[in-house]
Structures are given as C-alpha cells and as structure tokens.
PDB file of C-alpha atoms and ligand atoms in Angstrom:
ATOM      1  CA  UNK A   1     110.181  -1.558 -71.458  1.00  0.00           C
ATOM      2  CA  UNK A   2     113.457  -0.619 -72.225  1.00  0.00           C
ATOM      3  CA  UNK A   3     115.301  -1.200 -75.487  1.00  0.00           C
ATOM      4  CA  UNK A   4     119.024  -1.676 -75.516  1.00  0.00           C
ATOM      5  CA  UNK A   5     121.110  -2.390 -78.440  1.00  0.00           C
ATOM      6  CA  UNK A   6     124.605  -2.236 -76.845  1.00  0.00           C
ATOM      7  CA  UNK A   7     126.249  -4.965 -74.777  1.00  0.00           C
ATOM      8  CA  UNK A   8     127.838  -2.185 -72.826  1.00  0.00           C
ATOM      9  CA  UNK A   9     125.360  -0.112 -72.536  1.00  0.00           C
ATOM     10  CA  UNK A  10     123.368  -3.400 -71.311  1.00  0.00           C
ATOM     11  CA  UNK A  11     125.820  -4.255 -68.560  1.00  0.00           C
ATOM     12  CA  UNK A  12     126.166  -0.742 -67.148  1.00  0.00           C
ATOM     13  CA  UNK A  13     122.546  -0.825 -66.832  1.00  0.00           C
ATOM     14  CA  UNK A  14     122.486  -4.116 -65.365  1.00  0.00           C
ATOM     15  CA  UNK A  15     125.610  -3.440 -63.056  1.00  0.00           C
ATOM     16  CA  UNK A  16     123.116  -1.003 -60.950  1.00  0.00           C
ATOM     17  CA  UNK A  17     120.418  -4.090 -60.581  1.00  0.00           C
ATOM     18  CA  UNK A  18     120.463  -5.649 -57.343  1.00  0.00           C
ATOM     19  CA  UNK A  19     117.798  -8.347 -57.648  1.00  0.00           C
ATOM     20  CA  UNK A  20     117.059 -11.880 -59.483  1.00  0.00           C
ATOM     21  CA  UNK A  21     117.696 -11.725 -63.174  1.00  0.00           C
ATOM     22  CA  UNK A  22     115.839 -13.778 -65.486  1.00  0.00           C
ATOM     23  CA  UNK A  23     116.717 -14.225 -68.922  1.00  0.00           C
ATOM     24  CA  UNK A  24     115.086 -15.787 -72.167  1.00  0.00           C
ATOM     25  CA  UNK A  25     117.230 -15.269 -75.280  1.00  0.00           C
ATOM     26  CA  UNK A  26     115.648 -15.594 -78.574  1.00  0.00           C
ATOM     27  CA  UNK A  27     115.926 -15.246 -82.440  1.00  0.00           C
ATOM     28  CA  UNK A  28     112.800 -13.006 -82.610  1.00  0.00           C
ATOM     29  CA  UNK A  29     109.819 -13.921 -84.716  1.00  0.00           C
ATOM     30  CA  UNK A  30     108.079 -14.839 -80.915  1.00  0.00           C
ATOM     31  CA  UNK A  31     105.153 -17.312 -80.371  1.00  0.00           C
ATOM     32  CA  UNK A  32     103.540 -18.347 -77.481  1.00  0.00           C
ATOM     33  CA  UNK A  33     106.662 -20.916 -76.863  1.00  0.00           C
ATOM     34  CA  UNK A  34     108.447 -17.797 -76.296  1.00  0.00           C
ATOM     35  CA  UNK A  35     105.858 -16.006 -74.359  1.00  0.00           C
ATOM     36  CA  UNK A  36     105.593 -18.928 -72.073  1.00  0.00           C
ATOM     37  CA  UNK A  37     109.062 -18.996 -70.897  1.00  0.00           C
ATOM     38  CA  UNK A  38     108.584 -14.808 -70.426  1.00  0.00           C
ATOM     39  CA  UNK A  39     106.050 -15.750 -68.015  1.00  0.00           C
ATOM     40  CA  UNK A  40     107.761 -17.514 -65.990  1.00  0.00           C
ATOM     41  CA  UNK A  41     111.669 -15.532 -66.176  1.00  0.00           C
ATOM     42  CA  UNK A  42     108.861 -12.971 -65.054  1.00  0.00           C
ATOM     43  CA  UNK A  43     107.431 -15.162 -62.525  1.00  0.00           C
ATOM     44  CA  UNK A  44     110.514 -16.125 -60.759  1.00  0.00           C
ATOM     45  CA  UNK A  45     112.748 -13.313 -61.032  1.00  0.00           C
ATOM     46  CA  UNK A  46     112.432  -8.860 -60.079  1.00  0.00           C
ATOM     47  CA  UNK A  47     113.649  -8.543 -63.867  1.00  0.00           C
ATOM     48  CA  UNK A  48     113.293 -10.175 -67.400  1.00  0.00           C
ATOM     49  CA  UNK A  49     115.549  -9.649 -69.862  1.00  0.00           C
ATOM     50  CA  UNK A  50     114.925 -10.689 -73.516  1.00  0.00           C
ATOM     51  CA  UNK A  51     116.865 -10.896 -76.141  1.00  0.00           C
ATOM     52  CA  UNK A  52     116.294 -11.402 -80.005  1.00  0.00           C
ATOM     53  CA  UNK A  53     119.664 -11.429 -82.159  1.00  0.00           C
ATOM     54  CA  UNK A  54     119.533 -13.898 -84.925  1.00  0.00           C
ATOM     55  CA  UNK A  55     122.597 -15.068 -84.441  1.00  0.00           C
ATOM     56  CA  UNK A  56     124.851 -15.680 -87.636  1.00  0.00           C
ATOM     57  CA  UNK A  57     127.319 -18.191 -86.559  1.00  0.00           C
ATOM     58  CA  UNK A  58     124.844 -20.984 -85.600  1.00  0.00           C
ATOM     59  CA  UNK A  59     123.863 -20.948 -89.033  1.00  0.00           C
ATOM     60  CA  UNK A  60     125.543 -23.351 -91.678  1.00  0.00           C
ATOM     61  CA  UNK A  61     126.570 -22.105 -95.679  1.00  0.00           C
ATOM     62  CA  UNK A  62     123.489 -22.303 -97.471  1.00  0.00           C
ATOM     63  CA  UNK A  63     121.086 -22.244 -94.087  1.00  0.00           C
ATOM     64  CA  UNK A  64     118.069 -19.852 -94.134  1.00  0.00           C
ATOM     65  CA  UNK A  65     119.812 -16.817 -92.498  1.00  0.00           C
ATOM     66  CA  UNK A  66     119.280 -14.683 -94.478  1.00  0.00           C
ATOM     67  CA  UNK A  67     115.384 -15.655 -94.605  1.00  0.00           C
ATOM     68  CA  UNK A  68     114.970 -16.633 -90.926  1.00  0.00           C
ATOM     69  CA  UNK A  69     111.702 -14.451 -90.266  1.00  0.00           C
ATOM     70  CA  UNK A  70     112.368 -11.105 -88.564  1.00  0.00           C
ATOM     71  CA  UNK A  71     109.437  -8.906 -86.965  1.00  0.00           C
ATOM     72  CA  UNK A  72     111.015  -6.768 -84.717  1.00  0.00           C
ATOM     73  CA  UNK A  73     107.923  -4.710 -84.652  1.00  0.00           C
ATOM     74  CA  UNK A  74     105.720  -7.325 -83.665  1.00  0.00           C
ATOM     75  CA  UNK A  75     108.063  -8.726 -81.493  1.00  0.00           C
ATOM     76  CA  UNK A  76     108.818  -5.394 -79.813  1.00  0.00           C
ATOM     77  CA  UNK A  77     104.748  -5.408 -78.625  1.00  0.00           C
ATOM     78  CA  UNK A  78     104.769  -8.868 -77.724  1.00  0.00           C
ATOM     79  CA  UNK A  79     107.513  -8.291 -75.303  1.00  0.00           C
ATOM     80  CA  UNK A  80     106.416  -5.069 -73.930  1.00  0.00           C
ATOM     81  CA  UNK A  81     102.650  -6.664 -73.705  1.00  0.00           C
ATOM     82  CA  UNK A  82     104.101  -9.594 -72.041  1.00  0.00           C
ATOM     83  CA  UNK A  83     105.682  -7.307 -69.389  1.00  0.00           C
ATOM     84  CA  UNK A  84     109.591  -7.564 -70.056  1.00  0.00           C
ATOM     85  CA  UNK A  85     111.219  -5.205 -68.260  1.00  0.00           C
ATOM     86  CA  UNK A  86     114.447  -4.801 -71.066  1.00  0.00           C
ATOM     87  CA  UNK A  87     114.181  -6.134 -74.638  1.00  0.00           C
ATOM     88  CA  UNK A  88     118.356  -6.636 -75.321  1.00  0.00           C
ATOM     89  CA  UNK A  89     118.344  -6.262 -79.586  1.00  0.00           C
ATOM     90  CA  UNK A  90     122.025  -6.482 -80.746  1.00  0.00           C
ATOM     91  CA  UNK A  91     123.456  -6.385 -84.035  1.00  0.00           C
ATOM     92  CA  UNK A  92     126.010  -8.810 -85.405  1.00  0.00           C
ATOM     93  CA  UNK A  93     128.835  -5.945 -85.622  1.00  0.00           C
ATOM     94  CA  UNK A  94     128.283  -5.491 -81.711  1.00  0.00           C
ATOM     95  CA  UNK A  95     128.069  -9.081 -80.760  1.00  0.00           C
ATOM     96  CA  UNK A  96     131.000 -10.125 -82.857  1.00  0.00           C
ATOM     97  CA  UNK A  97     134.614  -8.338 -84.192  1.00  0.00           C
ATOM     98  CA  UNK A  98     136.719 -10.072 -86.626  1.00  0.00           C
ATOM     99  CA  UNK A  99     139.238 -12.846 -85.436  1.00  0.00           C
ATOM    100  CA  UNK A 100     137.781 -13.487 -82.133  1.00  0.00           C
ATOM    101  CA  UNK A 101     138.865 -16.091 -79.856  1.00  0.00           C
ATOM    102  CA  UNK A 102     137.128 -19.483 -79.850  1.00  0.00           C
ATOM    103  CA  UNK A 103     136.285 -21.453 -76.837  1.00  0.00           C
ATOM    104  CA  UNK A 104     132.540 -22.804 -77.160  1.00  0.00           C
ATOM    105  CA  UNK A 105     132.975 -26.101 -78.786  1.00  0.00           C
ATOM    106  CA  UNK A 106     130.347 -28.950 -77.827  1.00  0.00           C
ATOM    107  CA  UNK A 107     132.171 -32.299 -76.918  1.00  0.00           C
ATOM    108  CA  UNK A 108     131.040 -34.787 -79.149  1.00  0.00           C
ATOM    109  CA  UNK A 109     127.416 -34.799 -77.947  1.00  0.00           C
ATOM    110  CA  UNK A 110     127.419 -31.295 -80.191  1.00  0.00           C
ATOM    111  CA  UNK A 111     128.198 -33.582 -83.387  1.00  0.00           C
ATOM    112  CA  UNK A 112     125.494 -35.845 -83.133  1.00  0.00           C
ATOM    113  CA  UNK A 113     121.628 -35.873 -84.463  1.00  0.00           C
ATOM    114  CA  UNK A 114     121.244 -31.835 -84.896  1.00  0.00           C
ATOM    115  CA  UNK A 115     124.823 -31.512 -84.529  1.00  0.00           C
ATOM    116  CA  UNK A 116     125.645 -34.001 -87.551  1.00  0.00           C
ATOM    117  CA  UNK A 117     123.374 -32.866 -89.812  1.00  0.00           C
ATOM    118  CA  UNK A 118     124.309 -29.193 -88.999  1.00  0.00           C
ATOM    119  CA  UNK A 119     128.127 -29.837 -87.843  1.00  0.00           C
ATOM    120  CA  UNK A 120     129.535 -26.450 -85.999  1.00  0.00           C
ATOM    121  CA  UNK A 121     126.287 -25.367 -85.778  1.00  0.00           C
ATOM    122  CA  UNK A 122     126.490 -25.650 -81.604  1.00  0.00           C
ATOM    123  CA  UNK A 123     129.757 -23.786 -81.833  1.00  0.00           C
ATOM    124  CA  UNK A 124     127.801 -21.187 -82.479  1.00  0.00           C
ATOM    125  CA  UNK A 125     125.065 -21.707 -80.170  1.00  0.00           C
ATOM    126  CA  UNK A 126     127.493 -22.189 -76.904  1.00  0.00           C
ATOM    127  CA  UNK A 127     129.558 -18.678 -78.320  1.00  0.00           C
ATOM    128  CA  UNK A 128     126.611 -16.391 -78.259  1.00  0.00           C
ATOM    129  CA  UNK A 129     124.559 -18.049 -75.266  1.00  0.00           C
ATOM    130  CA  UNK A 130     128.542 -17.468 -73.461  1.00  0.00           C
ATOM    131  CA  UNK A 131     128.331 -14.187 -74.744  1.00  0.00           C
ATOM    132  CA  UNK A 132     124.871 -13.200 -73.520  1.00  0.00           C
ATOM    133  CA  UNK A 133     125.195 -14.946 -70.151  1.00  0.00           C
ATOM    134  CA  UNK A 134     128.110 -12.568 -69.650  1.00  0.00           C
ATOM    135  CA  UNK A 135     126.441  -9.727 -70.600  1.00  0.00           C
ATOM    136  CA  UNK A 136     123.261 -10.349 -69.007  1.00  0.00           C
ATOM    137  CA  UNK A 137     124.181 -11.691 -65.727  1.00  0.00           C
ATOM    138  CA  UNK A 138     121.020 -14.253 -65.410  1.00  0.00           C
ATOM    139  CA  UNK A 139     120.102 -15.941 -62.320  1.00  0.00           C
ATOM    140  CA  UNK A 140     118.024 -18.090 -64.421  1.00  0.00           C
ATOM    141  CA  UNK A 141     118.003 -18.471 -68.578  1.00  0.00           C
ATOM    142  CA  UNK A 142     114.563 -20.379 -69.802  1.00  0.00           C
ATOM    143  CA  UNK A 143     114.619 -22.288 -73.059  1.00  0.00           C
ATOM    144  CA  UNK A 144     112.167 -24.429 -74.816  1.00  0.00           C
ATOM    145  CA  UNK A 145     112.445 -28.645 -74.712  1.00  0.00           C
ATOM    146  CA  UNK A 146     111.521 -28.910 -78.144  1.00  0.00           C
ATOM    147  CA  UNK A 147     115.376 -27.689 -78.532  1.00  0.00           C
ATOM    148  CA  UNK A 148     116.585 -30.479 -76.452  1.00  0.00           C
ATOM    149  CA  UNK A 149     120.248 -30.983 -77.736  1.00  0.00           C
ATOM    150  CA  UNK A 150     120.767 -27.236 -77.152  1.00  0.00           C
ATOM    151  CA  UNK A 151     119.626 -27.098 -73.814  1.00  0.00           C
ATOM    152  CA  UNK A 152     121.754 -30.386 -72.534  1.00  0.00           C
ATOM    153  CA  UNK A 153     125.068 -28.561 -73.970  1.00  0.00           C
ATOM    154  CA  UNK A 154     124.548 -25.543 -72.713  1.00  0.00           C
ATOM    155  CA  UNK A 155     123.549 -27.275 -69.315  1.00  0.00           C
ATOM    156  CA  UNK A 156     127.094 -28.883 -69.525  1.00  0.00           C
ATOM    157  CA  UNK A 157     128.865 -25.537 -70.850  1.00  0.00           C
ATOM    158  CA  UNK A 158     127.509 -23.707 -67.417  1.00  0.00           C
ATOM    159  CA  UNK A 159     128.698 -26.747 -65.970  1.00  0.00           C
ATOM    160  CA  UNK A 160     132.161 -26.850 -67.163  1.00  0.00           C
ATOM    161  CA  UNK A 161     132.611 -23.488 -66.897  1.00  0.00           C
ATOM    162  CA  UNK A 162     131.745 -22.998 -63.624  1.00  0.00           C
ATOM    163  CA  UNK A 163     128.992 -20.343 -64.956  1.00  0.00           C
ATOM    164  CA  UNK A 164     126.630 -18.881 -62.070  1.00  0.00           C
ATOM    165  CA  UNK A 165     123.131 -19.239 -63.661  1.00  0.00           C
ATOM    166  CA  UNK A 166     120.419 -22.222 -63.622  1.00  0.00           C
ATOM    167  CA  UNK A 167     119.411 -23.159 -66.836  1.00  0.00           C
ATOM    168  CA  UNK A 168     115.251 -24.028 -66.775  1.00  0.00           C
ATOM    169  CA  UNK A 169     113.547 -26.205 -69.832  1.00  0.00           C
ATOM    170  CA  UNK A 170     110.125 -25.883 -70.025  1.00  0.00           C
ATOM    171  CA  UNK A 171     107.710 -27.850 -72.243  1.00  0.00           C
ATOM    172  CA  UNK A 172     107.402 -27.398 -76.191  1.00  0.00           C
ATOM    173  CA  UNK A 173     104.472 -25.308 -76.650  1.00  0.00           C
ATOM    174  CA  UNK A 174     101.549 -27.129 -79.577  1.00  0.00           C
ATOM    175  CA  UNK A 175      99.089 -25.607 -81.439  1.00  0.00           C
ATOM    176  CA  UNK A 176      95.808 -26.792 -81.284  1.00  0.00           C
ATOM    177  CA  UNK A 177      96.043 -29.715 -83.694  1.00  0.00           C
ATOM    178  CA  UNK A 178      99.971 -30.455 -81.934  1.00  0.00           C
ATOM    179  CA  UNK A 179     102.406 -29.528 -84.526  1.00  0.00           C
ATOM    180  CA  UNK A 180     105.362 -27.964 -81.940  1.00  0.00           C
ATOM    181  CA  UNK A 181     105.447 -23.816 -82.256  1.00  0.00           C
ATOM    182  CA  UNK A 182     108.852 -23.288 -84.112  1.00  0.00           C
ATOM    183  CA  UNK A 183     109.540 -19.965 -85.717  1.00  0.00           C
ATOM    184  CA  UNK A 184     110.421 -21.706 -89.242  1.00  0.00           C
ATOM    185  CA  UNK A 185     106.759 -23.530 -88.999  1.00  0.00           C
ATOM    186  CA  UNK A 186     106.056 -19.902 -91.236  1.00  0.00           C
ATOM    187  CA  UNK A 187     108.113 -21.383 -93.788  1.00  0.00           C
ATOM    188  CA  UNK A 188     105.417 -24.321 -94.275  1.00  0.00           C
ATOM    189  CA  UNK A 189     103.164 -23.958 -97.922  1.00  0.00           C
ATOM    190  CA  UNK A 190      99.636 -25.628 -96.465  1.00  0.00           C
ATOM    191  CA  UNK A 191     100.457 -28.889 -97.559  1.00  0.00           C
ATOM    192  CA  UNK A 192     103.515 -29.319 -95.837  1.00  0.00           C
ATOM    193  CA  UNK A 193     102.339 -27.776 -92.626  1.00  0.00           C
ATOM    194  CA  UNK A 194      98.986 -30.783 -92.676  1.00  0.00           C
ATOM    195  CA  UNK A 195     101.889 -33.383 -93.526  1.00  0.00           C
ATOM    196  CA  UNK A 196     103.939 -31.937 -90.588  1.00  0.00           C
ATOM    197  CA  UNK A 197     101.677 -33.186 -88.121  1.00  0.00           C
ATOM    198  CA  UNK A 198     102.686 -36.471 -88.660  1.00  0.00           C
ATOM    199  CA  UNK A 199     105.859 -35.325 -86.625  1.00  0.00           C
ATOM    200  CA  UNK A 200     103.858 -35.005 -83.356  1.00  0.00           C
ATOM    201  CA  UNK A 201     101.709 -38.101 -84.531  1.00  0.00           C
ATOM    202  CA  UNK A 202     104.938 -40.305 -84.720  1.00  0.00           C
ATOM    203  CA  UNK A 203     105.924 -38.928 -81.007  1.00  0.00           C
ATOM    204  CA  UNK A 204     102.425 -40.107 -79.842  1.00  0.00           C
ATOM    205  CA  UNK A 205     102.564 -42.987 -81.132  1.00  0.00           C
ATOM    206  CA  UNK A 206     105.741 -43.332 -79.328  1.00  0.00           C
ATOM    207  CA  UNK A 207     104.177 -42.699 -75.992  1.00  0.00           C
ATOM    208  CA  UNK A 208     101.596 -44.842 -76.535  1.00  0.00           C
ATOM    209  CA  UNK A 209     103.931 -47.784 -77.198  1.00  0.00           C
ATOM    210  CA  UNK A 210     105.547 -46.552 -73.721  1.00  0.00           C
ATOM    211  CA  UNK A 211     102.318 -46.872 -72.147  1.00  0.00           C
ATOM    212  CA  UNK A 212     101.818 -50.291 -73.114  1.00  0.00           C
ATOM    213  CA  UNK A 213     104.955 -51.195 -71.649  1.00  0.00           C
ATOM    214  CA  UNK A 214     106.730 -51.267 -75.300  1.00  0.00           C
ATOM    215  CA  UNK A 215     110.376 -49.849 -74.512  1.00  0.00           C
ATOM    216  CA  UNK A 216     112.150 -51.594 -77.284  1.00  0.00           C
ATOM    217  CA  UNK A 217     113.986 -48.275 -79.205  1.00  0.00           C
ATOM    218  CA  UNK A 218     114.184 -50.143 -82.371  1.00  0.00           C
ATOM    219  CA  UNK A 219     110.307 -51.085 -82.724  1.00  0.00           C
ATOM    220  CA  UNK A 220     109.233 -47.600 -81.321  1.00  0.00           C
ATOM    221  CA  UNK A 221     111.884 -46.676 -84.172  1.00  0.00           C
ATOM    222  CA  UNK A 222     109.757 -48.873 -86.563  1.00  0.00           C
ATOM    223  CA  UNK A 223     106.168 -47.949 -86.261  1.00  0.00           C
ATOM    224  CA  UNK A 224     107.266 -43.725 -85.522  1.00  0.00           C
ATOM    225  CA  UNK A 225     108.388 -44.651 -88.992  1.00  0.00           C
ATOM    226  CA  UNK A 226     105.732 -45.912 -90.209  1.00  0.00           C
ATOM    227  CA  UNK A 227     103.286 -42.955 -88.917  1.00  0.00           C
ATOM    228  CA  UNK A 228     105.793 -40.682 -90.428  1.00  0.00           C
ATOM    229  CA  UNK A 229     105.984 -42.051 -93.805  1.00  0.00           C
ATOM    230  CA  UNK A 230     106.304 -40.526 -96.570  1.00  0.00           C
ATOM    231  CA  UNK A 231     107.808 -37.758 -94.643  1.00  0.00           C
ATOM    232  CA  UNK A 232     111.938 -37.830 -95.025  1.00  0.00           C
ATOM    233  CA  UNK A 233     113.259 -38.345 -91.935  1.00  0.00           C
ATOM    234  CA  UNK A 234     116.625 -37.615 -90.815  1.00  0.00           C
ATOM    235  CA  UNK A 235     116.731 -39.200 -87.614  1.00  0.00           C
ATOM    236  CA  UNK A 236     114.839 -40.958 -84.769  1.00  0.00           C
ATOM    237  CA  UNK A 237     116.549 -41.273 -81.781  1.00  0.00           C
ATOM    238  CA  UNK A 238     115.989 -42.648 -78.109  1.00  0.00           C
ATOM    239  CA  UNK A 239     118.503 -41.173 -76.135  1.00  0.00           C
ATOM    240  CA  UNK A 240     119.021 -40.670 -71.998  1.00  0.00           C
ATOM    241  CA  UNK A 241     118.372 -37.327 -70.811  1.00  0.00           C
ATOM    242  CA  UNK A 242     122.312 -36.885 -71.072  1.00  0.00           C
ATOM    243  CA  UNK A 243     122.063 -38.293 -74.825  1.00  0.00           C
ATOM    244  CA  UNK A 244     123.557 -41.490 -74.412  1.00  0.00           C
ATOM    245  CA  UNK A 245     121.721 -43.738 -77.078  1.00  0.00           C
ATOM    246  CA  UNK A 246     119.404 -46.204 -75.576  1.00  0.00           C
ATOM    247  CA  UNK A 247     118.382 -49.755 -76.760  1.00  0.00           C
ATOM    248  CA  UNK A 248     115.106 -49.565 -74.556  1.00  0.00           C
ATOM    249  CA  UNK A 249     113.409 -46.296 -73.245  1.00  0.00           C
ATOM    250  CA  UNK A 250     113.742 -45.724 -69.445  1.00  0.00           C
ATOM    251  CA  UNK A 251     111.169 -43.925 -67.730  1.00  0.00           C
ATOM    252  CA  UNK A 252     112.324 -40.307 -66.012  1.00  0.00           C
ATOM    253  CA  UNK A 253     115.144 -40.963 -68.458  1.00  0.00           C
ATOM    254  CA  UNK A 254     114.396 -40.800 -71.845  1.00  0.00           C
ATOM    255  CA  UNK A 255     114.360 -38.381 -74.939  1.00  0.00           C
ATOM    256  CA  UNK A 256     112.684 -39.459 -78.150  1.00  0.00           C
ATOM    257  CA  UNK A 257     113.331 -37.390 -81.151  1.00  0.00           C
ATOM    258  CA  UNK A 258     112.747 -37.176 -84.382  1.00  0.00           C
ATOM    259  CA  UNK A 259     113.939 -34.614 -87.069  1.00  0.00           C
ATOM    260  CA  UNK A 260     112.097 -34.776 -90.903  1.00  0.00           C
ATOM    261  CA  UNK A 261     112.090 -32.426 -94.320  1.00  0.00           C
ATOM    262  CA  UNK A 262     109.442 -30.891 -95.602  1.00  0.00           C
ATOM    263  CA  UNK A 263     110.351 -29.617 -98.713  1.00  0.00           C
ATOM    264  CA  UNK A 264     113.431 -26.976 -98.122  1.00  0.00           C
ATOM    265  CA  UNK A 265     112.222 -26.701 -94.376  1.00  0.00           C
ATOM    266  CA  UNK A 266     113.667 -28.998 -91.670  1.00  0.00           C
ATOM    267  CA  UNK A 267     111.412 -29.633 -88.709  1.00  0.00           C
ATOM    268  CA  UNK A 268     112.473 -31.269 -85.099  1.00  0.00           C
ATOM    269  CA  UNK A 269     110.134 -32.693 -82.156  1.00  0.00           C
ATOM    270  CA  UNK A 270     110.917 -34.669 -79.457  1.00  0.00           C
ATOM    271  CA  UNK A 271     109.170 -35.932 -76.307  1.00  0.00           C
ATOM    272  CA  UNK A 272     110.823 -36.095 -73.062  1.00  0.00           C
ATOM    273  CA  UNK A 273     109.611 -40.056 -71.284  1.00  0.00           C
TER     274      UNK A 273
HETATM  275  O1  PAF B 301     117.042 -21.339 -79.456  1.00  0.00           O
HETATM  276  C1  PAF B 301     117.333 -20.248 -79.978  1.00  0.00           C
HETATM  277  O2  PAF B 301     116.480 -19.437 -80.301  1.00  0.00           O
HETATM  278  C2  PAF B 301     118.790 -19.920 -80.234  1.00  0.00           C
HETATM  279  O3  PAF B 301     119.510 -21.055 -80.558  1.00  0.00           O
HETATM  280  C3  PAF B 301     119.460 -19.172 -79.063  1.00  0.00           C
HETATM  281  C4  PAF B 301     119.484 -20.004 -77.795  1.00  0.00           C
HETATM  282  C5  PAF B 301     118.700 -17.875 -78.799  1.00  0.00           C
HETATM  283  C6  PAF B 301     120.899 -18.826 -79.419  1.00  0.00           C
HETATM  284  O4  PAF B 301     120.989 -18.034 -80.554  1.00  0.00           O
END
C-alpha cells in the first residue's frame, strides 16, 4: 500500500492508471462501516483509493475538531490489511490555501435536519468531497447510509455538476446489540452508549409500525418518541429518498431519521423504508 500525502503527487500517480478507480473517503478512526465499503471499492474496481483527512471546514465553532479521534496508526493497518492499494492522507495546509473560491453550497436541502442544526456544515462537506473527486478521479465513491443527508447532496452535486463518478450507499453497519458504527460512538461514557441504543430501538419500532401497515409520519413520530424518551432528540423525520417531508411513509421511498444528545455527543440513525 502506498501512502500519499500530496494532491499532486496523488494525481501524477493516478494520471498513469488506466483502470476502474474506486474511492472511499474518510475521517480516519475506521470501523467495520468503513471496512465494508473498502470491500466492495475493492470488489468492483482494479484500484481503491482511501482517504482519511479530517476535514476542518465541515466542522462548526465549538464542534469536536479538535477531539474528533485520530489513529492514523491503526488506521494505516486496517487499510493495508484490508487490501487498499493507496491510502491518500492530506493535511489541511495541502487541501486548503487562504481565500479560496467557494462554489459547494447545498440548496436548501443542505439547511435542513443535519444541515439546521449544523448550518454550513455541508458547505464543507460538498468542498472537500469536490476536491477529492478531482484529485482522485473515482469511477465509483462508496459512503455509508447512516449519513443519508450527505450522500443525497453529494448525489445532486455530481449531478449538477456534470461530475463523471457513481456515487454507491451501502447499509449502516450495527454492532451486535444495533447501535450504528459511528466514529464519535468512542466519545460515549458506558451509560450513554446503553441509553444510545434506544436510537436503533426507536428506528425498529418504526419498521415495525411499517410492517403493520402503520404509515402515518406523525404516529410513527409519536411512539419513536416514546421508545426514545428520555433521550433529547433533535429531530425525527420521514422524508422521500430526495428529502421531501412526508405525511405518510411510502415504501421504496422513504427515509426515517432520527438525530438525539447524549450528553456533549450528538448521535444520528436512520432507516431507509
Ligand atoms: O462522511 C465522512 O466521513 C465525511 O463527511 C467525508 C465524506 C469523508 C467528507 O469529509
């Protein structure tokens, strides 16, 4: 595996590369969501590129950058383990100068749910995912469901932009007892991480209502809530798979999601109906 810290030095390398490129860009601090998206960039293309650059501009005033959990190390194994053929490991001074241009901002799907409670954060998001895609060159980028706001806008940025790579979600990965892997889960004391659960509890419980032919939005609202309590939540929302709010879930169609605090740690989930 080869490790490449310079966009340029990254392109030149890539220039010379004649087949399939799959990509999965991360933040570092893998789990086996990560590793399951490797798989298949492997799987599907002649060469997998990953990239861990904890990206400063997605992050809000006051947001855990500075803490977000780095293990370069580890992650370094995991990768080369995992069979990635070049591990792409930037630092902010060579991803970003001062003054740049702007042109990644989400239309107002970017200011809703994650995007209201974290406003610019998908600026940020779109600019570096831009940046990498240019870099990179994928045929195909792979990114996790559990993220699903992220992966609908940057479905539409490749759209509007007339960008030449698929974009692939694949499911949110669950440990054993379903809480959805998230690199911040580390933040979780052992109290929060048992209360936690009732994230994925309140998304069952929303499939189960589906399966009993319950599509009302507003009661699935009610009794998620109810399994959740006394979590704070931030938001439940039934939205189409293009995030248009819905009154009443529609099968092949629907997101549920859900977004609660635990402590100083925010959590998301969401199932996709
Ligand atoms: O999902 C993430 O890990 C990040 O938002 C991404 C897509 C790597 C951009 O920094």
């Amino acid at each position: 595996m080869k490790i490449v810290r310079s966009p340029h030095e990254l392109k030149t390398i890539l220039k010379e590369h004649q087949g399939e490129i799959g990509f999965v860009p991360t933040m570092g601090a893998l789990h086996r969501g990560h590793l399951s998206l490797i798989e298949r960039a492997r799987k599907e293309n002649a060469l997998c590129v990953v990239s861990i650059f904890v990206n400063p501009t997605q992050f809000l005033e006051g947001e855990d950058l500075d803490k977000y959990p780095k293990k370069f190390e580890a992650d370094e194994k995991i990768c080369s383990i995992a069979g990635v053929d070049i591990l792409f490991y930037p630092q902010a001074e060579d991803m970003y100068e001062e003054d740049e241009i702007k042109i990644c901002s989400p239309n107002v799907r970017g200011y809703v749910l994650e995007g209201h409670v974290r406003p610019g954060h998908f600026d940020g998001v779109l600019t570096v995912v831009m940046k990498l895609f240019n870099i990179v060159t994928p045929t195909r980028a792979y990114f996790g469901k559990k993220d699903a706001q992220q992966f609908l806008l940057i479905m539409q940025m490749v759209k509007n932009f007339f960008m030449d790579v698929e974009v692939i979600a694949l499911e949110t990965m669950r440990e054993s007892d379903g809480l959805a892997m998230s690199s911040r889960n580390v933040y979780l004391n052992d109290a929060e991480r048992l209360e936690a659960l009732k994230i994925g509890k309140s998304l069952k419980c929303a499939t189960n209502l589906v399966i009993q032919k319950v599509f009302e939005a507003e009661r699935i609202d009610k009794e998620m809530r109810e399994v959740l309590s006394p979590l704070e939540v931030e938001y439940i929302s039934i939205v189409s798979r293009s995030f248009v709010p819905q009154e009443k879930v529609e099968i092949g169609n629907s997101i549920i999601l859900v977004a609660a605090r635990l402590g100083a740690t925010r959590l998301i989930d969401n199932i996709w109906i």
